[in-house]
CSV table of C-alpha atoms and ligand atoms in Angstrom, one decimal:
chain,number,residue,atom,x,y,z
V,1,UNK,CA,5.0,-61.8,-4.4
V,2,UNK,CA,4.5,-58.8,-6.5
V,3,UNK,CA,0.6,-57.0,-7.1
V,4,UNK,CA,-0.3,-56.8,-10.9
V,5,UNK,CA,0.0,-53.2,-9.9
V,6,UNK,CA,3.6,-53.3,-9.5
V,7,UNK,CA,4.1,-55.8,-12.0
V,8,UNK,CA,2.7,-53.0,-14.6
V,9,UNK,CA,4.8,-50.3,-12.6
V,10,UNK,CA,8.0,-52.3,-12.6
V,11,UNK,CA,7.5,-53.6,-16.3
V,12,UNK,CA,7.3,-50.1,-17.3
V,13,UNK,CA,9.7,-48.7,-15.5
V,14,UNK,CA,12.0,-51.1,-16.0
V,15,UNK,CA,11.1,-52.2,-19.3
V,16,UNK,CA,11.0,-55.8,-20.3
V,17,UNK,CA,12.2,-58.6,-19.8
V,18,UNK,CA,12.8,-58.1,-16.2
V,19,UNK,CA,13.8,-60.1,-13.2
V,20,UNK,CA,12.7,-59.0,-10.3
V,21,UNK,CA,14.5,-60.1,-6.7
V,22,UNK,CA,12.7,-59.8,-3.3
V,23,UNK,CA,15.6,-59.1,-0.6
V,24,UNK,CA,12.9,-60.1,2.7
V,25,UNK,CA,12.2,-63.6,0.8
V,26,UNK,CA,16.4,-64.5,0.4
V,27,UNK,CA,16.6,-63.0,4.4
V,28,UNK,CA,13.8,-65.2,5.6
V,29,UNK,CA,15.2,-68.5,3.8
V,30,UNK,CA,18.5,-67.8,5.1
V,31,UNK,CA,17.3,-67.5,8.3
V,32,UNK,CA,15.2,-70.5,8.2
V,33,UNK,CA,18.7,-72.6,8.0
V,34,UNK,CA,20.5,-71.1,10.5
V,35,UNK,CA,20.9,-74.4,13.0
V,36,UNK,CA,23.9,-75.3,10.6
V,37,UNK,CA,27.3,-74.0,11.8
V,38,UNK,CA,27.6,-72.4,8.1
V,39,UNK,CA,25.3,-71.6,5.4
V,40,UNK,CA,27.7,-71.5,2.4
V,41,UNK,CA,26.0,-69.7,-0.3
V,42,UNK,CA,25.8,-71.7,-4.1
V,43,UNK,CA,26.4,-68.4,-5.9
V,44,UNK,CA,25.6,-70.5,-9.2
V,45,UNK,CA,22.3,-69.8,-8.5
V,46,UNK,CA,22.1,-66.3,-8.8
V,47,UNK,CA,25.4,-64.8,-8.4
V,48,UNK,CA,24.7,-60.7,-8.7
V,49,UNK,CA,26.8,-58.7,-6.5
V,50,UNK,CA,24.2,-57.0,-4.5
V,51,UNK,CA,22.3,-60.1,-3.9
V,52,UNK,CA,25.9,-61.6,-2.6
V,53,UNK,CA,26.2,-58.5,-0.4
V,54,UNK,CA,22.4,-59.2,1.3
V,55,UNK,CA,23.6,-62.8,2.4
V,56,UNK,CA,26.7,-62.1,3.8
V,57,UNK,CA,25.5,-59.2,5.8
V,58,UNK,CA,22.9,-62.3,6.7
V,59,UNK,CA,25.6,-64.2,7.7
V,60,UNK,CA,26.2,-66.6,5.3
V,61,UNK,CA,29.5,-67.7,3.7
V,62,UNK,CA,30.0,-68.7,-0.4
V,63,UNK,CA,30.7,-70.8,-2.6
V,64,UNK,CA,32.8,-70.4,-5.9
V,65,UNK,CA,33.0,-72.2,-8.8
V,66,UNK,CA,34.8,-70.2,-11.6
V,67,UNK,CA,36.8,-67.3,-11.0
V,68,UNK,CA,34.7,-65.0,-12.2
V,69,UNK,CA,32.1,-66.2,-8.8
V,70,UNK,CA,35.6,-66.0,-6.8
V,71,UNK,CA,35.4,-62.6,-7.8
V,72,UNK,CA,32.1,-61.6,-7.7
V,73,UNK,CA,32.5,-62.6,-4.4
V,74,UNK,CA,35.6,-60.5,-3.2
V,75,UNK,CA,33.4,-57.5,-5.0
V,76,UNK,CA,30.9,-58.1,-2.3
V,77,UNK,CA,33.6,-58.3,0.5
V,78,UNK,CA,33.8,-62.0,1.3
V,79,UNK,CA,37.5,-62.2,2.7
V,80,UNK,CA,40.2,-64.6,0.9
V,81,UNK,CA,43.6,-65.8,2.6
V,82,UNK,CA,41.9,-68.5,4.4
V,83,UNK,CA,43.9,-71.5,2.9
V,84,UNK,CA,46.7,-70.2,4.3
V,85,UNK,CA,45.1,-70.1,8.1
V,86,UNK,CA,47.6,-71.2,10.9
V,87,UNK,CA,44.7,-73.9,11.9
V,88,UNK,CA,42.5,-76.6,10.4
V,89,UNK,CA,39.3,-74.9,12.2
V,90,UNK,CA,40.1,-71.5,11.0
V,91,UNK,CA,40.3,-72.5,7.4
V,92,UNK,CA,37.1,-74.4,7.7
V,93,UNK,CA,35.6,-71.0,8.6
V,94,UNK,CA,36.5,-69.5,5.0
V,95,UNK,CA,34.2,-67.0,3.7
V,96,UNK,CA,35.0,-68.2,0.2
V,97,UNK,CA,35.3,-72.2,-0.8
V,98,UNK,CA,36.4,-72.9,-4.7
V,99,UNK,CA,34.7,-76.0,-5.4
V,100,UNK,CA,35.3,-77.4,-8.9
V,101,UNK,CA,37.0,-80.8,-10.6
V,102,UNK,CA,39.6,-79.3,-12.3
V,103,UNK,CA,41.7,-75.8,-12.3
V,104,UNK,CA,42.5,-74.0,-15.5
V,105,UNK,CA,45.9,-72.8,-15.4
V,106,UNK,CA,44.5,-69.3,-14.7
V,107,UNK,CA,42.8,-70.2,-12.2
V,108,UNK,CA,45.1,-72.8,-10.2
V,109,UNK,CA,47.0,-69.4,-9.8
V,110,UNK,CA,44.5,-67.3,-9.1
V,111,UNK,CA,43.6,-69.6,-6.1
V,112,UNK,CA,47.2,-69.8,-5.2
V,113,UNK,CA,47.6,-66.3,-4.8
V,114,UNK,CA,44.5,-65.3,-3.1
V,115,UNK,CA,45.1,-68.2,-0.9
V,116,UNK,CA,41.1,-69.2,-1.7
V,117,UNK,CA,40.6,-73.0,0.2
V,118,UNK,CA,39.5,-75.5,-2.8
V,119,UNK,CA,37.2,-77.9,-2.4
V,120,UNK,CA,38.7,-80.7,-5.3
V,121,UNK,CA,36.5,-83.1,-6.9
V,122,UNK,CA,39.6,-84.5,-9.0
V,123,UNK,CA,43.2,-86.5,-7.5
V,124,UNK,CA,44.6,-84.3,-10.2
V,125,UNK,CA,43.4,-80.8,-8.8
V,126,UNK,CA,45.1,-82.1,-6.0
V,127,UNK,CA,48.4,-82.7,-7.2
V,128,UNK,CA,48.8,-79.8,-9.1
V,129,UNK,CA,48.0,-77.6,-5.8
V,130,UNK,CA,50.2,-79.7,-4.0
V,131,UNK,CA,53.1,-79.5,-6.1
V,132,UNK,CA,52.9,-75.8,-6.0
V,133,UNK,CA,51.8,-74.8,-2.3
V,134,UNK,CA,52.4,-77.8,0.3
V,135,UNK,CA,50.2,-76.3,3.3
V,136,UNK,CA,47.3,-74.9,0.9
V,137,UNK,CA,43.8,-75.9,2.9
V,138,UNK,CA,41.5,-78.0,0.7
V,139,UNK,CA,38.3,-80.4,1.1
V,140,UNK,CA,37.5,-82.8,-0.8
V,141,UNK,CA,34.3,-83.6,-2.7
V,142,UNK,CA,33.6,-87.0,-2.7
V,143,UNK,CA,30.9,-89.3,-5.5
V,144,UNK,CA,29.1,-91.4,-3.5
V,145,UNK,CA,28.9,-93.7,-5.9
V,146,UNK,CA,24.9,-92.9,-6.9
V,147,UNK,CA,22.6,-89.9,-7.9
V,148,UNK,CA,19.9,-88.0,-7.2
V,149,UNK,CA,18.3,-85.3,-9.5
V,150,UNK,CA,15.2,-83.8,-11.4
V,151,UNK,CA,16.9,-84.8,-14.6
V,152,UNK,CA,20.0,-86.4,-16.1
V,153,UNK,CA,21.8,-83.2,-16.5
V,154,UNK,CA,21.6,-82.2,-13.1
V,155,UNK,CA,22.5,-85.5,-11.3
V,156,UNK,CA,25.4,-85.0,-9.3
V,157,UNK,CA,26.5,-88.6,-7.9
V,158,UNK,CA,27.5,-92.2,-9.7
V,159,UNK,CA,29.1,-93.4,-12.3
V,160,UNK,CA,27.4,-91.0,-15.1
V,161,UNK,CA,28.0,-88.3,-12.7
V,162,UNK,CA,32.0,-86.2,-13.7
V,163,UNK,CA,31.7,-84.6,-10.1
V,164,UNK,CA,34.0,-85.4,-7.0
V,165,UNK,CA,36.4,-88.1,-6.2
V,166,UNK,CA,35.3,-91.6,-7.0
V,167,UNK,CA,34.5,-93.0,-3.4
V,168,UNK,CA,36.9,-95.9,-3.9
V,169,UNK,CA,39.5,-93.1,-4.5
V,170,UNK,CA,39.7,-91.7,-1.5
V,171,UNK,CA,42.5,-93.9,-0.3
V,172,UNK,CA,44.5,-92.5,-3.3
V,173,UNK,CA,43.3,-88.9,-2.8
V,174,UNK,CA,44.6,-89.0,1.2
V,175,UNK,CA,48.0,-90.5,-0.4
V,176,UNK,CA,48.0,-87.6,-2.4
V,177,UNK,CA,47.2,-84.9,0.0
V,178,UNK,CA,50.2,-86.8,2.6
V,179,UNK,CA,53.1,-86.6,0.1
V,180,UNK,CA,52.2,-83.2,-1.1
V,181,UNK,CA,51.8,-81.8,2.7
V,182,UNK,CA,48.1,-80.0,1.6
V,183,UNK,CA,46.2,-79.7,4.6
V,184,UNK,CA,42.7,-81.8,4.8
V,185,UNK,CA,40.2,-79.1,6.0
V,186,UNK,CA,36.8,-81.5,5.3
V,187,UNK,CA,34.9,-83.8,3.5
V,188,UNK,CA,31.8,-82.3,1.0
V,189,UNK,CA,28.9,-84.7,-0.7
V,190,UNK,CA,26.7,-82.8,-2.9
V,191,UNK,CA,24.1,-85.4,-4.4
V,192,UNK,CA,20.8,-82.9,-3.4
V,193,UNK,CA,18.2,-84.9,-2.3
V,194,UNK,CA,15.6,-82.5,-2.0
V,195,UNK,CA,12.5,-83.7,0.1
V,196,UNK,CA,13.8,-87.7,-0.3
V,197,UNK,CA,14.9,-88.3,3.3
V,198,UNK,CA,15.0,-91.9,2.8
V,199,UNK,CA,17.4,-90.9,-0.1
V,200,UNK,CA,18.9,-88.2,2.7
V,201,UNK,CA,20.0,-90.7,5.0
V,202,UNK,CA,21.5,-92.9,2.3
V,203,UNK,CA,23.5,-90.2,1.7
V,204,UNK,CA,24.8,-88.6,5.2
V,205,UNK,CA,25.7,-92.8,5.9
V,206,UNK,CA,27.9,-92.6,2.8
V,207,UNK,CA,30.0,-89.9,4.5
V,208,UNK,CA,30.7,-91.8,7.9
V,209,UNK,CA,32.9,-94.7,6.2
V,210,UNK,CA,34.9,-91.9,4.4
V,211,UNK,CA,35.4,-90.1,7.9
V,212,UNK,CA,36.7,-93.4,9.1
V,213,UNK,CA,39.1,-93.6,6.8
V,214,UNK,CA,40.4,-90.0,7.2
V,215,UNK,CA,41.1,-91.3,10.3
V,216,UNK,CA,42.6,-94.6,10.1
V,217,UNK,CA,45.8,-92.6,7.4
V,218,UNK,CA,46.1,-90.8,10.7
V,219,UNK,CA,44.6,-87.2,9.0
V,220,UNK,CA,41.9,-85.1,11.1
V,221,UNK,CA,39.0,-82.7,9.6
V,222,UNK,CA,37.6,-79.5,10.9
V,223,UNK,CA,33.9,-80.1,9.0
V,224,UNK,CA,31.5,-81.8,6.9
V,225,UNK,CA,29.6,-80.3,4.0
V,226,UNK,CA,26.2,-81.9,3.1
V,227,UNK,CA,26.5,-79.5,-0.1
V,228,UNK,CA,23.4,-78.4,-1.5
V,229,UNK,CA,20.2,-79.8,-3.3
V,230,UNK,CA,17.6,-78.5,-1.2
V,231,UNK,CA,14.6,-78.8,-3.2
V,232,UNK,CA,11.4,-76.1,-3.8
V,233,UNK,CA,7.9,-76.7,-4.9
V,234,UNK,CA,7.9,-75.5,-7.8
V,235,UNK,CA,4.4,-77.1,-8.6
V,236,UNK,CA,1.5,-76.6,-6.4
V,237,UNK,CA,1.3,-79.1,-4.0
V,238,UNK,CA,4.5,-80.3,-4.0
V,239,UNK,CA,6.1,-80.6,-0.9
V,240,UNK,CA,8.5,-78.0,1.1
V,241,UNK,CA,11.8,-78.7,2.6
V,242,UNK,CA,11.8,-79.2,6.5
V,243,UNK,CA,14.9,-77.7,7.3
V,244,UNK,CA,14.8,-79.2,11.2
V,245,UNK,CA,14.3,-82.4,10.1
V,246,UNK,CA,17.2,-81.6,7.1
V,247,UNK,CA,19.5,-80.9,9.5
V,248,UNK,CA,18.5,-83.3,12.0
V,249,UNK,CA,19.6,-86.5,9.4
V,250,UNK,CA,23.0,-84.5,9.0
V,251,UNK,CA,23.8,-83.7,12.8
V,252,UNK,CA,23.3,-87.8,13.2
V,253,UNK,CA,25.9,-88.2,10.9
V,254,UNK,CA,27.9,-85.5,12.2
V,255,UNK,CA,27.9,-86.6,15.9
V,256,UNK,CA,29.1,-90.1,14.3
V,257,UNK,CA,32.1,-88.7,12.8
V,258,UNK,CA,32.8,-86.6,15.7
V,259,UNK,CA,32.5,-89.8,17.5
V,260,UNK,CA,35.2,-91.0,15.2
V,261,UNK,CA,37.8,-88.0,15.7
V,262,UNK,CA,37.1,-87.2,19.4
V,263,UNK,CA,36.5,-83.7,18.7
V,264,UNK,CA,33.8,-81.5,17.9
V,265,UNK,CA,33.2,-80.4,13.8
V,266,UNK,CA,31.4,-78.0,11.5
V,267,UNK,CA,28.4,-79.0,9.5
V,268,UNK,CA,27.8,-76.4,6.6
V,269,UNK,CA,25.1,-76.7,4.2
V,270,UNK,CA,25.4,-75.3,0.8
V,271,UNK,CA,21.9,-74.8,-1.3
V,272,UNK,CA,21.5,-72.3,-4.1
V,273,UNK,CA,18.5,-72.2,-5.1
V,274,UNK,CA,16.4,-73.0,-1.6
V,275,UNK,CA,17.7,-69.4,-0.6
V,276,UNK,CA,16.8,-67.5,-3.7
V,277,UNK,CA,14.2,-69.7,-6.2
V,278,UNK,CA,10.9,-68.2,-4.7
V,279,UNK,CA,12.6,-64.2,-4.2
V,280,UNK,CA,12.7,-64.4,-7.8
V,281,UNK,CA,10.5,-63.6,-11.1
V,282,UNK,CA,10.9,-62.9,-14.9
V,283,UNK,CA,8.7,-60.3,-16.3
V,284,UNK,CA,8.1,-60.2,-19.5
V,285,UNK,CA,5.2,-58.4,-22.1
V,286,UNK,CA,2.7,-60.5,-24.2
V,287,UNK,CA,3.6,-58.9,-28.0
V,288,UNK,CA,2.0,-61.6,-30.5
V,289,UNK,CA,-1.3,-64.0,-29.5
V,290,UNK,CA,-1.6,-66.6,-32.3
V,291,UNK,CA,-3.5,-69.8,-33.3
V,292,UNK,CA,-1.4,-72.7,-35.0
V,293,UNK,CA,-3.9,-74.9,-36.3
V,294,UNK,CA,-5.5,-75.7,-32.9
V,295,UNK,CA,-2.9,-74.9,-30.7
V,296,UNK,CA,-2.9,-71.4,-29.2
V,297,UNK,CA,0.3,-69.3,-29.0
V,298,UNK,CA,0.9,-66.3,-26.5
V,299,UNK,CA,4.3,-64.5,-27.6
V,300,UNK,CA,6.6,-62.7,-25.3
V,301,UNK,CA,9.4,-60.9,-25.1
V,302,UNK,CA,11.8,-63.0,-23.0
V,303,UNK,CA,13.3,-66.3,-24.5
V,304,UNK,CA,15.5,-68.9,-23.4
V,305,UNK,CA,18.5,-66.6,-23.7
V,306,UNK,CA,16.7,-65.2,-20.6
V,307,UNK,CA,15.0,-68.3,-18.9
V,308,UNK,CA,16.6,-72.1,-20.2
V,309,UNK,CA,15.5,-74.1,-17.8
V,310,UNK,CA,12.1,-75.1,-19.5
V,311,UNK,CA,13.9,-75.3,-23.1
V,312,UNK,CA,17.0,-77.4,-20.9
V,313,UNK,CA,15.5,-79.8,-18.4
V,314,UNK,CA,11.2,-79.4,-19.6
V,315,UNK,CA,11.2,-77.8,-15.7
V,316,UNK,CA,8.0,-76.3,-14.7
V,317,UNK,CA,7.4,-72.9,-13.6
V,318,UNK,CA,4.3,-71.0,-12.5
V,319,UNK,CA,3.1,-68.3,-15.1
V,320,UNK,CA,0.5,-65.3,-14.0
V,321,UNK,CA,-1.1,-63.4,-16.6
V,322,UNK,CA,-1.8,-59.8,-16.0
V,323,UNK,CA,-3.4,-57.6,-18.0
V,324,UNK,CA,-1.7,-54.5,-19.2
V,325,UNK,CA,-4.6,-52.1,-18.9
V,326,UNK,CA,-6.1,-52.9,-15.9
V,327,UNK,CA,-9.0,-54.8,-17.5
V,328,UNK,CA,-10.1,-57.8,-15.8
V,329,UNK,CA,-8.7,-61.3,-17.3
V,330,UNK,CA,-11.3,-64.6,-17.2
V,331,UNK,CA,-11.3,-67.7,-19.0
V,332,UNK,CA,-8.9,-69.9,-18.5
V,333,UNK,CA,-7.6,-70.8,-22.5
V,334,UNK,CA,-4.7,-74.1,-22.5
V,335,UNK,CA,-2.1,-71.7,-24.7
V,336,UNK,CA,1.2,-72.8,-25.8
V,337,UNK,CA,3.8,-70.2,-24.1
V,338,UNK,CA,6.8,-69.0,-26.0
V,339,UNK,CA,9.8,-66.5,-26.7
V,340,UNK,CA,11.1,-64.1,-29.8
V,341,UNK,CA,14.0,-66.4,-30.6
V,342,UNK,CA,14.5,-67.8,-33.9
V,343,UNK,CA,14.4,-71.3,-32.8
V,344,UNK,CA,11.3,-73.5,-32.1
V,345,UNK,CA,12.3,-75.1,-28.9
V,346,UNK,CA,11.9,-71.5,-28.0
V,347,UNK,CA,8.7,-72.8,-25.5
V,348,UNK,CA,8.4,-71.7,-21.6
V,349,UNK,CA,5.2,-74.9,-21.4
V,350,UNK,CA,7.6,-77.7,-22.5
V,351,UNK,CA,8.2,-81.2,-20.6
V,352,UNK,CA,11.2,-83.5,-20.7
V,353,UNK,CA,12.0,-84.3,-24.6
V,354,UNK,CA,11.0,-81.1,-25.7
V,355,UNK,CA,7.2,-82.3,-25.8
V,356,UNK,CA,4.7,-78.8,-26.2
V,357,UNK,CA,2.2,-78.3,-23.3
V,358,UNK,CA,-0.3,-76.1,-22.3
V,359,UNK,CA,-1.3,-73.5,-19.7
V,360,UNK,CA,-4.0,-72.7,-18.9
V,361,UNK,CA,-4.3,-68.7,-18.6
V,362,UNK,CA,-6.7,-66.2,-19.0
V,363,UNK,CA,-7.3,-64.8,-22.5
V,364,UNK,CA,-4.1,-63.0,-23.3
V,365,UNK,CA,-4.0,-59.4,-25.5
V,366,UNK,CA,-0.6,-57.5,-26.5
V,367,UNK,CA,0.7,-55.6,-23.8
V,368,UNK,CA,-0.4,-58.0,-20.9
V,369,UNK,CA,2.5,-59.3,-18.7
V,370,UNK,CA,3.4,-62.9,-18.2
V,371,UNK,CA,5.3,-63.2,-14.8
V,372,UNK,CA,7.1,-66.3,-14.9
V,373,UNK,CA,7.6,-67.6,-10.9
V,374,UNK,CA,9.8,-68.8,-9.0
V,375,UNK,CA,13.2,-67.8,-11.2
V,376,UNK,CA,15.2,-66.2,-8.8
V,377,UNK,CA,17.3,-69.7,-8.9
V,378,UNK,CA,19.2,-70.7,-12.4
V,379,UNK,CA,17.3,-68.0,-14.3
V,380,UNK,CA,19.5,-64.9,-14.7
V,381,UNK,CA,22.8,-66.8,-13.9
V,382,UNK,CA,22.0,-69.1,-17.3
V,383,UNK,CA,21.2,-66.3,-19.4
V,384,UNK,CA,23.1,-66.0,-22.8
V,385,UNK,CA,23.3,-63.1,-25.9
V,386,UNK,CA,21.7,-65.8,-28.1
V,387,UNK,CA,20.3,-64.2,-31.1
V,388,UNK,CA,22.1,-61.3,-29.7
V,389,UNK,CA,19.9,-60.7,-27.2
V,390,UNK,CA,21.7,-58.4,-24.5
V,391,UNK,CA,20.9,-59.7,-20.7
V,392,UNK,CA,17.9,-58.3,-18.8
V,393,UNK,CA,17.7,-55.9,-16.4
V,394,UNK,CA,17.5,-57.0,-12.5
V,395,UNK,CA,15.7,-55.5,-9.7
V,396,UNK,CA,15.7,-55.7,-5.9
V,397,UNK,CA,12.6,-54.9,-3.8
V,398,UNK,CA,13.4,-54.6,-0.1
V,399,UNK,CA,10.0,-53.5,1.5
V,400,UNK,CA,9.6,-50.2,0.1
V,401,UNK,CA,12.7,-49.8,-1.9
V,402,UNK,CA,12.9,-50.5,-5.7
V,403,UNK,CA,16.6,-50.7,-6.4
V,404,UNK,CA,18.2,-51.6,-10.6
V,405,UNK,CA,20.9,-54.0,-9.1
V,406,UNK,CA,21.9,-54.8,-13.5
V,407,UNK,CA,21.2,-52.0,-16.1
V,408,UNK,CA,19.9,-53.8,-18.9
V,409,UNK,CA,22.8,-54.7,-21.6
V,410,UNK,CA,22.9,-52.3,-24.9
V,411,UNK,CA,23.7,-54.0,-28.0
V,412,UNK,CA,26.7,-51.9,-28.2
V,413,UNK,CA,28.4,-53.4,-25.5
V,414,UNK,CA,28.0,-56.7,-27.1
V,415,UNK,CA,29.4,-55.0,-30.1
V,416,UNK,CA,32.7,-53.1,-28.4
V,417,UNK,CA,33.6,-56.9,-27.7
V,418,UNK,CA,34.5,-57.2,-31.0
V,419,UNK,CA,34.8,-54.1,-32.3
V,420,UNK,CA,36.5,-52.4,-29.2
V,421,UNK,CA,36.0,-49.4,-27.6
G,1,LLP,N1,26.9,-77.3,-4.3
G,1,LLP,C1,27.4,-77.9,-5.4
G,1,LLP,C2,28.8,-78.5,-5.4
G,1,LLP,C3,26.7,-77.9,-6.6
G,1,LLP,O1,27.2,-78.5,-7.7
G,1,LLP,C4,25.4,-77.3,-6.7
G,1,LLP,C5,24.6,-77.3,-7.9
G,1,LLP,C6,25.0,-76.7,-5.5
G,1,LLP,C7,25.7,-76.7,-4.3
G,1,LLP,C8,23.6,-76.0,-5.4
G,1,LLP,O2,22.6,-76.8,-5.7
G,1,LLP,P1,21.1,-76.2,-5.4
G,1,LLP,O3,21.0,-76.1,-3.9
G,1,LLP,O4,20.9,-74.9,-6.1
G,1,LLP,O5,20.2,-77.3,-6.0
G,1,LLP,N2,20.9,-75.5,-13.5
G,1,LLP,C9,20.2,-76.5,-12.7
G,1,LLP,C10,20.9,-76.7,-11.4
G,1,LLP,C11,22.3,-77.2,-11.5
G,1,LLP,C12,22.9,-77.3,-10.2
G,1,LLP,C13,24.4,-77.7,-10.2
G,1,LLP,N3,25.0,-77.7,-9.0
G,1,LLP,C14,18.8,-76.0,-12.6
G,1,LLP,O6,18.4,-75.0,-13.2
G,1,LLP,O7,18.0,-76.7,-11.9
């Protein structure tokens, strides 16, 4: 995405660590899914205000999961009030859905007020809204009973799996949503799939029974979510999301269920990182090259206070080397590739259990950049002060714009949290 000229430019513009965001990539992805009624943003992924302004002016809708994203995306001038709609099909047309399995006190009133439609993975969730606004529109986020997912932490179905309503719940949950008077808007699945469409279509049937017996306690719907999950090669060769054929499996489903009610209903799609993965990269600068034994270390100056997916799930991501003064780089030396934290599993080339690998990359001097790829998704947004680190600065390219969408954190604002001022 970016030359090695830029890189250098941005890096020292910028300084480093950087993330760098490229607004025609997010546009394009968007684009690429617009056969579904909504595309309902995953703000988890990447949740920076400006980015949240490009996709709504793109069209697409959001998804909240704290109330700080709630926020973040009223800042960026998604509407709230939707809960409150006069009709099931305009409060499946909410700009702003708060999916989550419980509500902190805080924030059950925070949704009350602004009148935000939930999206409840818990019976509980829905008797506390029902107790305190009868008429409040909410979906429900079912488990279908199993998983799918790139590790154990990031499964999102079965019995391992805290998220959603338990499928043989549902009759409880409908109980629930009758006595208290909330008003059923749709049903949401997010298991994520990625390129499995035999796993897919295990999943959309898994939604039609539940449909059936929306029905049958004499409730309608307005829409179906097939949530998010939508995978991305991040290795070469792997293999790319078909969005056609994506959707295709869901509208099946879809029709069935409309089957079921007699009337038409919305299919909305929520990925995260499909729209904004590949727009994104981490620069950082190469400051220490060092042999342990045999194993060759290049140091930089991000960590994973800036980047924790390697350190969290051992997940892979591309890494170009480019030289800092224009030389040109050869060789190709397997190099162990790691951060300035004080903590050993501080290693961008790790697998699954922590396990060191290596990288081949050209020969690597102080002051070359390492552009880490394909972090526009879960890079930023997972971020912590660790070591009291202060969070990156973030850019946005749009075609010939350069635009600082986050100053880079000072250490005294870190401080003022404690100290004040
Ligand atoms: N909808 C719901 C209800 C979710 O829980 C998630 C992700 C998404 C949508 C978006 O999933 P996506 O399309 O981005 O795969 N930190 C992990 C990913 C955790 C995802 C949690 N839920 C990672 O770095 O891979």
């Amino acid at each position: 995405m970016l030359t090695d000229d830029q890189t250098r430019s941005l890096a020292r513009q910028f300084g480093t660590p950087v993330w760098v965001m490229d607004a025609p990539t997010v546009r394009q992805r968007l684009a690429s899914l617009q056969v579904f009624d909504a595309v309902r943003y995953a703000q988890k992924a990447n949740p920076n205000v400006h980015l949240l302004r490009l996709l709504r002016e793109g069209g697409a809708k959001v998804d909240a999961v704290s109330r700080g994203e709630a926020l973040r995306a009223l800042a960026a001038g998604y509407r709230d009030g939707s809960a409150r709609a006069a009709t099931l099909f305009e409060a499946a047309q909410a700009d702003i859905v708060y999916t989550a399995d419980l509500l902190d006190r805080e924030t059950l009133d925070f949704v009350l007020t602004k009148g935000l439609v939930v999206n409840c993975g818990s019976i509980d969730m829905l008797r506390q809204l029902g107790e305190r606004a009868p008429g409040h529109a909410v979906w429900l986020r079912l488990n279908p009973g199993f998983g799918h997912g790139h590790s154990k932490k990031t499964s999102t179905g079965g019995e391992h799996s805290k998220h959603g309503i338990w499928h043989a719940d549902l009759g409880e949950a409908l109980g629930v949503i009758q006595a208290t008077g909330l008003r059923l808007v749709g049903l949401h699945m997010h298991i994520g799939s990625g390129v499995d469409y035999g796993h897919l279509g295990q999943v959309c049937r898994a939604m039609v029974d539940p449909v059936r017996q929306v029905k049958a306690a004499g409730l309608d719907l307005a829409a179906i979510s097939a949530g998010g999950g939508l995978s991305i090669p991040y290795r070469e060769g792997e293999p790319r999301i078909d969005p056609a054929h994506y959707f295709g499996l869901w509208d099946a489903t879809r029709r069935e269920a409309q089957a079921l009610l007699g009337h038409g209903l919305r299919l909305e799609i929520e990925p995260g990182r499909y729209l904004v993965a590949e727009a994104g990269v981490l620069i950082a600068e190469v400051r220490a090259v060092k042999r342990q034994g045999r194993v060759p270390f290049v140091l930089v100056d991000a960590g994973f206070n800036e980047l924790m997916r390697p350190a969290m799930y051992g997940a892979h991501h591309n890494m170009r080397l480019v030289s800092g003064d224009g030389r040109l780089l050869a060789g190709a030396t397997p190099s162990a590739i790691a951060g300035p934290l004080c903590e050993s599993g501080d290693v961008f080339t790790q697998g699954a259990g922590g396990v060191i690998e290596l990288r081949a990359l050209p020969q690597a001097a102080v002051g070359d950049f390492l552009v880490i790829e394909n972090t526009g998704a879960y890079g930023s947004s997972m971020s912590s002060n660790y070591n009291s680190r202060p969070l990156a600065a973030e850019v946005l390219l749009d075609m010939d714009t350069t635009r600082l969408i986050r100053h880079r954190q000072s250490v005294e604002e870190l401080l003022a949290l404690e100290l004040g001022n």
